[in-house]
Amino acid sequence: MSINDIELSGELLQALYKDSLVITTPEKSIAEELKAPGLPLQYLGNNSKRFVILVNYPEQLHLPDEAFTFLANLLKACQLNAADVAIVNLAKQAIGLPELRLQLEPSVIVSFGDNSLNSELPAPALLVAEKTNDFGYMLAPPIETLNQLSDTVKPLKKKLWDGILQLIQS
């Protein structure tokens, strides 16, 4: 019998090559690990409706109370709540659109103000709802701009609300 004819059992192969050749993790766990390369995204909410809100607040973990109150009222008007969305503060984590899509699987993305992902998203006009094959999106002014009581801001709030309704209904 030559060395080329020796048959090794699966257990022996696993013992010999446990760190390099044999995958001992169930397939489901491997798929989950591949889905989330690197650190998991930090976000506020449960993302139950796969509705991602992008913000940029360098001084906050997620966003200031006033901004959260504005978003909560906006979501309520659209028959959504904080559990339905994922609020991602891009100032606190370096991610790209591929990571965001892999980890949160957004059906809708609304990006408030300037942030790092705006350059990776298609460039529609401000407050215009757009659709790609994978998700709907809209670029919006900073929340501080929209969270004012002036008459000049009311049309912007209306366009934001209409755009979000269009995105969640399509």
mmCIF file of C-alpha atoms in Angstrom, residues 2 8 25-26 30 32 35 38 43 55 61 67-69 71 76 81 93-94 109 114 116 126 137 140 144 152 163:
data_model
loop_
_atom_site.group_PDB
_atom_site.id
_atom_site.type_symbol
_atom_site.label_atom_id
_atom_site.label_comp_id
_atom_site.label_asym_id
_atom_site.label_seq_id
_atom_site.Cartn_x
_atom_site.Cartn_y
_atom_site.Cartn_z
ATOM 1 C CA SER A 2 1.452 3.378 -1.014
ATOM 2 C CA LEU A 8 -8.210 8.987 6.655
ATOM 3 C CA THR A 25 -19.184 25.459 12.468
ATOM 4 C CA PRO A 26 -22.727 24.714 11.250
ATOM 5 C CA ILE A 30 -21.010 30.564 8.710
ATOM 6 C CA GLU A 32 -24.328 34.759 9.606
ATOM 7 C CA LYS A 35 -23.207 38.553 6.492
ATOM 8 C CA GLY A 38 -16.178 43.529 10.894
ATOM 9 C CA TYR A 43 -28.009 51.937 15.835
ATOM 10 C CA VAL A 55 -27.712 61.126 10.857
ATOM 11 C CA LEU A 61 -23.903 58.549 20.737
ATOM 12 C CA ALA A 67 -33.743 65.534 17.032
ATOM 13 C CA PHE A 68 -35.121 62.264 18.417
ATOM 14 C CA THR A 69 -38.388 63.994 19.381
ATOM 15 C CA LEU A 71 -38.075 62.002 14.315
ATOM 16 C CA LYS A 76 -45.808 58.693 14.251
ATOM 17 C CA ASN A 81 -42.339 54.185 15.580
ATOM 18 C CA GLN A 93 -18.657 54.664 12.916
ATOM 19 C CA ALA A 94 -16.857 54.329 9.626
ATOM 20 C CA ILE A 109 -32.926 54.877 3.612
ATOM 21 C CA ASP A 114 -24.223 65.725 5.204
ATOM 22 C CA SER A 116 -20.233 59.896 4.682
ATOM 23 C CA LEU A 126 -33.308 67.151 -1.869
ATOM 24 C CA TYR A 137 -34.053 56.517 -0.475
ATOM 25 C CA ALA A 140 -33.098 65.461 3.506
ATOM 26 C CA GLU A 144 -32.127 71.062 12.947
ATOM 27 C CA THR A 152 -40.582 78.689 5.477
ATOM 28 C CA GLY A 163 -41.622 61.371 0.415
#
